[in-house]
Amino acid sequence: MIGQTISHYEIVDKIGEGGMGAVYRARDTTLDREVALKVLPPEVSTDPDRLERFQREAKALAALDHPNIVTVHTVEQAEGTHFITLGLVEGEGLDQVIPQDGLPLPKVFEIGIAVADALAAAHEKGIAHRDLKPANVMVTQDGRVKVLDFGLAKLTEKVALNEETATLERPLTQEGTVLGTVPYMSPEQLRGQEVDHRSDIFSLGILVHELATGRRPFGGATRSDVTSAILRDTPPLVTQLKPGLPRHLGRIVAHCLEKEPEQRVQSAKDVRNELRGLQREVESGVGQTSEPLPSILTAELSGAHAATSRRGKGLWIGLAAAVVVVAALAFFLGRAGQAPREEGASATAVASATATATGPEHSSIAVLPFVNMSSDEEQEYFSDGISEELLNLLAKIPELRVTSRSSAFSFKGQSLEVPEIARRLNVAHILEGSVRKAGDQVRITAQLIEAGSDTHLWSETYNRTLDDIFAVQDEIAADVVAQLKVTLLAEVPTVEETDPEVYALTLQARHLNRLATAEGYETAIELLQQALALGTDSAAAWAELAWAYTQQANRGLRPIDEGYRLAREAANKALAIDPNHAPAHARLGRIAMSFDRDLTAAARHLESALRLEPSNADILGDASRLAMSLGRLDAAITLGKHLVARDPVSSSGHIRLGGAYYFAKRLEEAIACYGTALTLSPGRFGLLSLTGQVMLQQGEPEAALEVTQQEPNEAARLIGLVPVYHALGQTAESDAALGELIEKHEQGWAYNIAYALASRSEADHAFEWLDKAVAYNDPALAEIMIEPLFANLHSDPRWLPFLEKIGKAPEQLAAIEFHVTLPARR
């Protein structure tokens, strides 16, 4: 076309060509100015519907007036050719100017802020770019930044979908077409889902990452490799690749690169403001640079982390696959906490934002896992146990806010500096130390650090025999309290003293119980029986034994009636030794709730346990479940939020809160909680099946199927597949899954078989299996009133009589008193 004239435009030269058409330099003979002409491809210009949409939306582009956006002058057609005239930009694309090791930091800020500002202006007009990449950002000869091709990817996306399907394996040097360029596309774009302005924010994160480091965050040899990386992988922080960069730049970029749109920064304006703020800090000399950070989990999640879009089902499919294949545990590293919404914000976001807003108070502390200095690596259970015992002692002091074990222990083995750990946990003090054990000789070194100044307030080494271990723990706790100058309402609590060998075996068993494996439970029971056979009764040992038996029963590793009978005997023996042993009360509360179906007794035991240890995360979790069993879902949600706020990196709290949201039909929030739990505990028993159930309730059986098929536990997977296949109309597959479930898992899963049948509207068979669940004392019956999959039975005349028989009729539940006073948030 060079040398030709279209309308009153003389074509001077060809500038470039892509999926959205060829671009030419042209002279406007009417106004005597040079412009750029983008000539649309025939696929658009010959399709009347798409052409009308293009003309309508291109006019909206012309209304954009921003110094960092290339101006759209006109939308025209002549002689059957449709084209757009734009301002001509003289300069270079960013793809030509980014050096191998990235741009200088001032240039990163200058360009990143300009592009974010351009996006913010367009997004306010309802226009998303959809193809943001270095080639679409020009730097003019006088240094101005101009963003090209705003919104045009959307205008011709049908072409892109067809071409993309046919060319997945083209080399990366061949650019993507109108849907976007693969290395810069968001997960939702790659899945062909509807996208909004948050897709641009993901692309902006990639762009800033490349500006700062010289490399894209997601790499691969083919487009398929890159696609897979974007969908599944967590990229290294920019501060890991270039340690001299400000650590907050890593946080900002990582927040933009969240896989889930709801978890990203929610507006380009926020990205711009954060970059500007960091730029001012660096220019004033207060911006902090970073050291390479390890891949660990933190409590800092975005306040925009709340509701997962129903259009985001593909993310959870991808997340499920990622969990199974790569277990990307560094997903939440260093994300910025923004102010959360009152309703709908994830509880971890609430925790992070509260921490950011309030800052740590003086009487707050985290006990990090003490380092095992023994020559025998297997002694690590002992050093962990000492740390946990100290944490539990301090947690009993009402005036102290003590970070929970799960959160504090998440930093085990990591090389973060103490001030950074304290910042993430929102505490003013850190207690750390080491343990060396040789025979019956123990050396414990402890040090209390004031995080703000990174100074040691106190340090002490204790050389003792194992017989003195309890006195040492009491002494350390008293010294810590004295150094913190807390005004106590009572004496510092003391640890239960028992035989040192019993104590060591109990710590080892507790460590094995936390592994949550069949072998771990069995070995823990053997160790505890060995400890109790030594002739010294220990409430802690009996309570730990009760826990092991309960977990075996819940997971089908021991007959339900046998497991709960043994658990009850062990818990009662613990209370006979120490009537104020909170874990033993909690064990009996769980037994009463799940096995006896005596919710009144469960309430009394859990109230006692929380009165004794109001900050115990395990007990709070049981209280949340009881609130759900009573149908008091608002209370369950409140307890769940409190639990994850205090223990943000434990998957159990997020699962509890997710369950409360699910039963309350707040499905988007349930998905968000389960997604967090999946990231924290890949492969967690039953979690993918639970996620599939929520998706099924959302009316997304295809997504539910793909997630449920990834569930590693066979029984949980089959339970989830029965209703999903039924919803998809795949009767044979649903029958096969049901038959296999009944054949292999009848006794341990009768309740779940009943609700699978109820979901298929097979009322008679569902009631038969409910009767079996009663006969088997299935603990899952506690949730029957609130399980959505039983909805098909609610109008059946047998429903209310059945509920009355098991003590779960609405009036029976309403008569049960259960009062919990949560510890004040400090």
Coordinates of N, CA and C in Angstrom, one line a residue, residues 353-534:
A353 N -4.4 -6.6 57.2 CA -4.7 -5.2 57.2 C -4.8 -4.6 58.6
T354 N -5.3 -5.4 59.5 CA -5.4 -4.9 60.9 C -4.0 -4.7 61.4
A355 N -3.1 -5.6 61.1 CA -1.7 -5.5 61.6 C -1.1 -4.2 61.0
T356 N -1.3 -4.0 59.7 CA -0.7 -2.9 59.1 C -1.2 -1.6 59.7
A357 N -2.6 -1.6 60.0 CA -3.2 -0.3 60.5 C -2.8 0.0 61.9
T358 N -2.7 -1.0 62.7 CA -2.5 -0.8 64.1 C -1.1 -0.9 64.6
G359 N -0.3 -1.8 64.0 CA 1.0 -2.0 64.4 C 1.0 -2.8 65.7
P360 N 2.2 -3.4 66.0 CA 2.2 -4.3 67.2 C 2.3 -3.6 68.5
E361 N 1.5 -4.1 69.5 CA 1.6 -3.5 70.8 C 2.8 -4.1 71.6
H362 N 3.2 -3.4 72.6 CA 4.4 -3.8 73.4 C 4.3 -5.2 73.8
S363 N 3.1 -5.7 74.3 CA 3.0 -7.0 75.0 C 2.6 -8.0 74.0
S364 N 3.3 -8.0 72.8 CA 3.0 -9.1 71.8 C 4.3 -9.8 71.5
I365 N 4.2 -11.1 71.2 CA 5.4 -11.9 71.1 C 5.1 -13.1 70.2
A366 N 6.1 -13.6 69.5 CA 6.1 -14.8 68.8 C 7.2 -15.7 69.3
V367 N 7.0 -17.0 69.5 CA 8.0 -17.9 69.9 C 8.4 -18.7 68.7
L368 N 9.5 -18.5 68.1 CA 10.0 -19.2 67.0 C 10.5 -20.6 67.4
P369 N 10.4 -21.6 66.5 CA 10.9 -22.9 66.8 C 12.4 -22.9 67.2
F370 N 12.7 -23.4 68.3 CA 14.1 -23.4 68.7 C 14.9 -24.3 67.8
V371 N 16.1 -24.0 67.6 CA 17.0 -24.7 66.6 C 17.5 -26.0 67.3
N372 N 17.5 -27.1 66.7 CA 18.0 -28.3 67.2 C 19.6 -28.3 67.0
M373 N 20.3 -28.2 68.1 CA 21.8 -28.2 68.0 C 22.4 -29.6 68.3
S374 N 21.5 -30.6 68.5 CA 22.0 -31.9 68.9 C 22.6 -32.6 67.7
S375 N 23.5 -33.5 67.9 CA 24.1 -34.2 66.8 C 23.2 -35.1 66.1
D376 N 22.1 -35.5 66.8 CA 21.1 -36.4 66.2 C 19.9 -35.6 65.7
E377 N 19.8 -35.6 64.3 CA 18.7 -34.8 63.7 C 17.3 -35.2 64.2
E378 N 17.2 -36.5 64.6 CA 15.9 -37.0 65.1 C 15.5 -36.3 66.4
Q379 N 16.4 -35.6 67.0 CA 16.0 -34.9 68.3 C 15.3 -33.6 68.0
E380 N 15.0 -33.3 66.7 CA 14.3 -32.1 66.4 C 12.9 -32.0 67.1
Y381 N 12.3 -33.2 67.2 CA 11.0 -33.1 67.9 C 11.1 -32.5 69.3
F382 N 12.3 -32.7 69.9 CA 12.5 -32.2 71.3 C 12.6 -30.7 71.3
S383 N 13.4 -30.2 70.4 CA 13.6 -28.7 70.3 C 12.2 -28.0 69.9
D384 N 11.5 -28.7 69.0 CA 10.2 -28.1 68.6 C 9.3 -28.2 69.8
G385 N 9.3 -29.3 70.6 CA 8.4 -29.4 71.7 C 8.7 -28.4 72.8
I386 N 10.0 -28.1 73.1 CA 10.4 -27.1 74.1 C 9.8 -25.7 73.6
S387 N 9.9 -25.4 72.3 CA 9.4 -24.1 71.8 C 7.9 -24.1 72.0
E388 N 7.2 -25.1 71.7 CA 5.8 -25.2 71.8 C 5.3 -25.1 73.3
E389 N 6.0 -25.7 74.2 CA 5.6 -25.7 75.6 C 5.8 -24.2 76.1
L390 N 6.9 -23.6 75.7 CA 7.0 -22.2 76.1 C 5.9 -21.3 75.5
L391 N 5.6 -21.5 74.3 CA 4.5 -20.8 73.6 C 3.2 -21.0 74.4
N392 N 2.9 -22.2 74.7 CA 1.7 -22.5 75.5 C 1.7 -21.8 76.8
L393 N 2.8 -21.8 77.5 CA 2.9 -21.2 78.8 C 2.6 -19.7 78.7
L394 N 3.2 -19.0 77.7 CA 3.0 -17.6 77.5 C 1.6 -17.3 77.1
A395 N 1.0 -18.2 76.3 CA -0.3 -17.9 75.8 C -1.4 -17.9 76.9
K396 N -1.1 -18.5 78.0 CA -2.0 -18.5 79.1 C -2.1 -17.2 79.9
I397 N -1.2 -16.3 79.6 CA -1.2 -15.0 80.3 C -2.1 -14.1 79.5
P398 N -3.2 -13.6 80.1 CA -4.1 -12.8 79.4 C -3.5 -11.5 78.8
E399 N -2.6 -11.0 79.5 CA -2.0 -9.7 79.1 C -1.1 -9.8 77.9
L400 N -0.7 -11.0 77.5 CA 0.2 -11.2 76.4 C -0.6 -11.6 75.2
R401 N -0.2 -11.0 74.0 CA -0.7 -11.6 72.8 C 0.4 -12.4 72.1
V402 N 0.1 -13.7 72.1 CA 1.1 -14.7 71.6 C 0.7 -15.2 70.3
T403 N 1.5 -15.1 69.3 CA 1.2 -15.7 68.0 C 1.1 -17.2 68.0
S404 N 0.1 -17.7 67.3 CA -0.1 -19.2 67.4 C 1.1 -20.0 66.9
R405 N 1.0 -21.2 67.2 CA 2.1 -22.1 66.8 C 2.2 -22.2 65.3
S406 N 1.1 -22.4 64.6 CA 1.2 -22.6 63.2 C 1.8 -21.5 62.5
S407 N 1.4 -20.2 62.9 CA 2.0 -19.1 62.2 C 3.5 -18.9 62.6
A408 N 3.8 -19.1 63.8 CA 5.2 -18.9 64.2 C 6.1 -20.0 63.6
F409 N 5.6 -21.2 63.6 CA 6.5 -22.3 63.1 C 6.6 -22.3 61.6
S410 N 5.7 -21.5 60.9 CA 5.8 -21.5 59.4 C 7.2 -20.9 59.0
F411 N 7.9 -20.2 59.9 CA 9.2 -19.6 59.5 C 10.4 -20.6 59.8
K412 N 10.0 -21.8 60.2 CA 11.1 -22.7 60.6 C 12.0 -23.0 59.4
G413 N 13.3 -22.9 59.7 CA 14.3 -23.2 58.7 C 14.5 -22.1 57.7
Q414 N 13.9 -21.0 57.8 CA 14.0 -19.9 56.9 C 15.1 -18.9 57.4
S415 N 15.6 -18.1 56.4 CA 16.7 -17.2 56.7 C 16.3 -15.8 56.9
L416 N 15.0 -15.5 57.0 CA 14.6 -14.1 57.2 C 15.1 -13.5 58.5
E417 N 15.4 -12.2 58.4 CA 15.8 -11.5 59.6 C 14.6 -11.4 60.6
V418 N 15.0 -11.3 61.9 CA 14.0 -11.2 62.9 C 13.0 -10.0 62.7
P419 N 13.5 -8.8 62.4 CA 12.5 -7.7 62.2 C 11.5 -8.0 61.1
E420 N 11.9 -8.7 60.0 CA 11.0 -9.0 59.0 C 9.9 -10.0 59.4
I421 N 10.4 -11.0 60.2 CA 9.4 -12.0 60.7 C 8.4 -11.3 61.7
A422 N 9.0 -10.5 62.5 CA 8.1 -9.8 63.5 C 7.1 -8.9 62.7
R423 N 7.5 -8.3 61.7 CA 6.6 -7.4 60.9 C 5.5 -8.3 60.3
R424 N 5.8 -9.4 59.8 CA 4.8 -10.2 59.1 C 3.8 -10.8 60.2
L425 N 4.3 -11.1 61.4 CA 3.5 -11.6 62.4 C 2.8 -10.5 63.3
N426 N 3.2 -9.3 63.0 CA 2.7 -8.1 63.7 C 2.9 -8.3 65.2
V427 N 4.2 -8.5 65.6 CA 4.5 -8.6 67.0 C 5.7 -7.7 67.3
A428 N 5.8 -7.3 68.5 CA 6.9 -6.4 68.9 C 8.1 -7.1 69.4
H429 N 8.0 -8.4 69.8 CA 9.1 -9.2 70.3 C 9.1 -10.6 69.7
I430 N 10.3 -11.1 69.7 CA 10.5 -12.5 69.2 C 11.4 -13.2 70.3
L431 N 10.9 -14.4 70.6 CA 11.7 -15.3 71.5 C 12.2 -16.4 70.6
E432 N 13.5 -16.5 70.5 CA 14.2 -17.6 69.8 C 15.2 -18.3 70.6
G433 N 15.8 -19.4 70.1 CA 16.8 -20.0 70.9 C 17.2 -21.3 70.2
S434 N 17.9 -22.1 71.0 CA 18.4 -23.4 70.5 C 18.4 -24.4 71.7
V435 N 18.4 -25.7 71.3 CA 18.3 -26.8 72.3 C 19.4 -27.8 71.8
R436 N 20.2 -28.2 72.8 CA 21.2 -29.3 72.6 C 20.9 -30.3 73.6
K437 N 20.6 -31.5 73.2 CA 20.3 -32.6 74.1 C 21.3 -33.8 73.8
A438 N 22.0 -34.2 74.9 CA 22.8 -35.4 74.8 C 22.6 -36.2 76.0
G439 N 22.0 -37.4 75.8 CA 21.6 -38.2 76.9 C 20.6 -37.5 77.8
D440 N 20.9 -37.4 79.1 CA 20.0 -36.6 80.0 C 20.4 -35.2 80.2
Q441 N 21.4 -34.8 79.5 CA 21.9 -33.4 79.6 C 21.3 -32.5 78.5
V442 N 20.8 -31.4 78.9 CA 20.1 -30.4 78.0 C 20.7 -29.0 78.2
R443 N 21.0 -28.4 77.1 CA 21.4 -27.0 77.1 C 20.4 -26.2 76.3
I444 N 19.8 -25.2 76.9 CA 18.8 -24.4 76.2 C 19.3 -23.0 76.3
T445 N 19.5 -22.4 75.1 CA 19.8 -21.0 75.0 C 18.6 -20.2 74.5
A446 N 18.2 -19.2 75.2 CA 17.0 -18.4 74.8 C 17.4 -16.9 74.7
Q447 N 16.8 -16.2 73.8 CA 17.0 -14.8 73.7 C 15.8 -14.1 73.3
L448 N 15.5 -13.0 73.9 CA 14.4 -12.2 73.7 C 14.8 -10.9 72.9
I449 N 14.2 -10.7 71.7 CA 14.6 -9.6 70.8 C 13.5 -8.6 70.7
E450 N 13.8 -7.4 70.8 CA 12.9 -6.3 70.4 C 13.0 -6.1 68.9
A451 N 11.9 -6.4 68.2 CA 12.0 -6.4 66.8 C 12.2 -5.0 66.2
G452 N 11.6 -4.0 66.7 CA 11.7 -2.7 66.1 C 13.1 -2.2 66.0
S453 N 13.9 -2.4 67.0 CA 15.3 -2.0 67.0 C 16.3 -3.1 66.7
D454 N 15.7 -4.3 66.6 CA 16.6 -5.5 66.4 C 17.7 -5.6 67.5
T455 N 17.3 -5.4 68.7 CA 18.2 -5.5 69.8 C 17.8 -6.6 70.8
H456 N 18.8 -7.2 71.4 CA 18.6 -8.2 72.4 C 18.3 -7.6 73.7
L457 N 17.1 -7.9 74.2 CA 16.7 -7.4 75.6 C 17.2 -8.3 76.7
W458 N 17.4 -9.6 76.3 CA 17.8 -10.5 77.3 C 18.2 -11.8 76.6
S459 N 19.3 -12.4 77.2 CA 19.7 -13.7 76.7 C 20.3 -14.6 77.8
E460 N 20.0 -15.8 77.8 CA 20.4 -16.7 78.9 C 20.6 -18.1 78.4
T461 N 21.6 -18.8 78.9 CA 21.9 -20.2 78.6 C 21.6 -21.0 79.9
Y462 N 20.8 -22.1 79.7 CA 20.5 -22.9 80.9 C 21.1 -24.3 80.6
N463 N 21.9 -24.8 81.5 CA 22.5 -26.1 81.5 C 21.8 -26.9 82.6
R464 N 21.0 -27.9 82.1 CA 20.3 -28.7 83.1 C 20.3 -30.2 82.7
T465 N 19.8 -31.0 83.6 CA 19.5 -32.4 83.3 C 18.1 -32.5 82.8
L466 N 17.7 -33.5 82.2 CA 16.4 -33.7 81.7 C 15.4 -33.6 82.8
D467 N 15.8 -34.0 84.0 CA 14.9 -33.9 85.2 C 14.5 -32.5 85.5
D468 N 15.3 -31.5 85.1 CA 15.0 -30.1 85.4 C 14.3 -29.4 84.3
I469 N 13.9 -30.1 83.2 CA 13.4 -29.4 82.0 C 12.2 -28.6 82.3
F470 N 11.3 -29.0 83.2 CA 10.1 -28.2 83.5 C 10.4 -27.0 84.2
A471 N 11.3 -27.0 85.2 CA 11.8 -25.8 85.9 C 12.4 -24.8 84.9
V472 N 13.1 -25.3 84.0 CA 13.8 -24.4 83.0 C 12.7 -23.7 82.2
Q473 N 11.7 -24.4 81.7 CA 10.6 -23.8 80.9 C 9.9 -22.7 81.8
D474 N 9.6 -23.0 83.0 CA 9.0 -22.0 83.9 C 9.9 -20.8 84.0
E475 N 11.2 -21.1 84.2 CA 12.1 -20.0 84.4 C 12.2 -19.1 83.2
I476 N 12.3 -19.7 82.0 CA 12.4 -18.9 80.8 C 11.1 -18.0 80.7
A477 N 9.9 -18.6 80.9 CA 8.7 -17.9 80.8 C 8.6 -16.7 81.7
A478 N 9.1 -17.0 83.0 CA 9.1 -15.9 84.0 C 10.0 -14.8 83.6
D479 N 11.2 -15.2 83.0 CA 12.2 -14.1 82.6 C 11.6 -13.3 81.5
V480 N 11.0 -14.0 80.5 CA 10.4 -13.2 79.4 C 9.4 -12.2 79.9
V481 N 8.5 -12.7 80.7 CA 7.4 -11.8 81.3 C 8.0 -10.6 82.0
A482 N 9.1 -10.9 82.8 CA 9.7 -9.8 83.5 C 10.3 -8.8 82.6
Q483 N 11.0 -9.3 81.5 CA 11.6 -8.4 80.6 C 10.5 -7.5 79.8
L484 N 9.4 -8.1 79.6 CA 8.3 -7.4 78.9 C 7.6 -6.4 79.8
K485 N 7.9 -6.6 81.1 CA 7.3 -5.7 82.1 C 5.7 -5.7 82.1
V486 N 5.2 -6.9 81.9 CA 3.7 -7.0 81.9 C 3.2 -7.0 83.3
T487 N 2.2 -6.3 83.6 CA 1.5 -6.3 84.9 C 0.6 -7.5 84.9
L488 N 0.9 -8.5 85.7 CA 0.1 -9.7 85.7 C -1.0 -9.6 86.7
L489 N -2.1 -10.2 86.3 CA -3.2 -10.4 87.2 C -3.1 -11.6 88.0
A490 N -2.2 -12.5 87.6 CA -2.0 -13.8 88.4 C -0.5 -14.2 88.1
E491 N -0.2 -15.3 88.8 CA 1.2 -15.8 88.7 C 1.4 -16.3 87.2
V492 N 2.7 -16.3 86.9 CA 3.0 -16.9 85.6 C 2.7 -18.4 85.6
P493 N 1.9 -18.9 84.6 CA 1.6 -20.3 84.7 C 2.8 -21.2 84.6
T494 N 2.7 -22.4 85.2 CA 3.8 -23.3 85.2 C 3.4 -24.6 84.4
V495 N 4.4 -25.2 83.8 CA 4.2 -26.4 83.0 C 3.9 -27.6 83.9
E496 N 3.1 -28.5 83.4 CA 2.9 -29.8 84.2 C 4.2 -30.6 84.3
E497 N 4.5 -31.0 85.5 CA 5.7 -31.7 85.7 C 5.4 -33.2 85.6
T498 N 6.2 -34.0 85.0 CA 6.1 -35.4 84.9 C 7.4 -36.1 84.7
D499 N 7.4 -37.3 84.6 CA 8.7 -38.0 84.4 C 9.4 -37.6 83.1
P500 N 10.7 -37.2 83.1 CA 11.3 -36.7 81.9 C 11.2 -37.6 80.7
E501 N 11.3 -38.9 80.9 CA 11.2 -39.8 79.8 C 9.7 -39.8 79.2
V502 N 8.8 -39.7 80.1 CA 7.4 -39.6 79.6 C 7.2 -38.3 78.8
Y503 N 7.8 -37.3 79.3 CA 7.7 -36.0 78.6 C 8.3 -36.1 77.2
A504 N 9.5 -36.6 77.1 CA 10.2 -36.7 75.8 C 9.4 -37.6 74.9
L505 N 8.8 -38.7 75.3 CA 8.0 -39.5 74.5 C 6.7 -38.8 74.0
T506 N 6.2 -38.0 74.9 CA 4.9 -37.3 74.6 C 5.2 -36.2 73.5
L507 N 6.4 -35.6 73.6 CA 6.7 -34.6 72.6 C 6.9 -35.3 71.2
Q508 N 7.6 -36.4 71.3 CA 7.8 -37.1 70.0 C 6.5 -37.6 69.4
A509 N 5.6 -38.1 70.2 CA 4.2 -38.5 69.7 C 3.4 -37.3 69.2
R510 N 3.5 -36.2 69.9 CA 2.8 -35.0 69.4 C 3.3 -34.6 68.0
H511 N 4.6 -34.7 67.8 CA 5.2 -34.4 66.5 C 4.7 -35.3 65.4
L512 N 4.6 -36.6 65.7 CA 4.1 -37.6 64.8 C 2.6 -37.4 64.5
N513 N 1.8 -37.0 65.5 CA 0.4 -36.8 65.3 C 0.2 -35.6 64.3
R514 N 1.1 -34.6 64.4 CA 0.9 -33.4 63.5 C 1.2 -33.8 62.1
L515 N 1.9 -34.9 61.8 CA 2.1 -35.3 60.5 C 0.8 -35.8 59.8
A516 N -0.2 -36.2 60.6 CA -1.5 -36.5 60.0 C -1.4 -37.6 59.0
T517 N -0.6 -38.7 59.3 CA -0.5 -39.8 58.4 C -0.9 -41.1 59.2
A518 N -1.3 -42.1 58.5 CA -1.6 -43.4 59.1 C -0.5 -43.9 59.9
E519 N 0.7 -43.9 59.4 CA 1.9 -44.4 60.1 C 2.2 -43.5 61.3
G520 N 2.1 -42.2 61.1 CA 2.4 -41.3 62.2 C 1.5 -41.5 63.4
Y521 N 0.1 -41.7 63.2 CA -0.8 -41.9 64.3 C -0.4 -43.2 65.0
E522 N -0.1 -44.3 64.2 CA 0.1 -45.6 64.8 C 1.4 -45.5 65.7
T523 N 2.4 -44.9 65.2 CA 3.7 -44.8 65.9 C 3.5 -43.9 67.2
A524 N 2.7 -42.9 67.0 CA 2.4 -42.0 68.2 C 1.7 -42.7 69.3
I525 N 0.8 -43.6 68.9 CA 0.1 -44.4 69.9 C 1.0 -45.3 70.6
E526 N 1.9 -45.9 69.9 CA 2.9 -46.8 70.5 C 3.8 -46.1 71.5
L527 N 4.2 -44.9 71.1 CA 5.1 -44.1 72.0 C 4.4 -43.7 73.2
L528 N 3.1 -43.3 73.1 CA 2.4 -42.8 74.2 C 2.0 -44.0 75.2
Q529 N 1.7 -45.2 74.6 CA 1.5 -46.3 75.5 C 2.8 -46.7 76.2
Q530 N 3.9 -46.6 75.5 CA 5.2 -46.8 76.1 C 5.4 -45.9 77.3
A531 N 5.1 -44.6 77.0 CA 5.3 -43.6 78.1 C 4.4 -43.8 79.3
L532 N 3.2 -44.2 79.0 CA 2.2 -44.4 80.2 C 2.5 -45.7 80.9
A533 N 3.2 -46.6 80.3 CA 3.6 -47.8 80.9 C 4.7 -47.7 81.9
L534 N 5.4 -46.5 81.9 CA 6.5 -46.2 82.8 C 6.0 -46.0 84.2

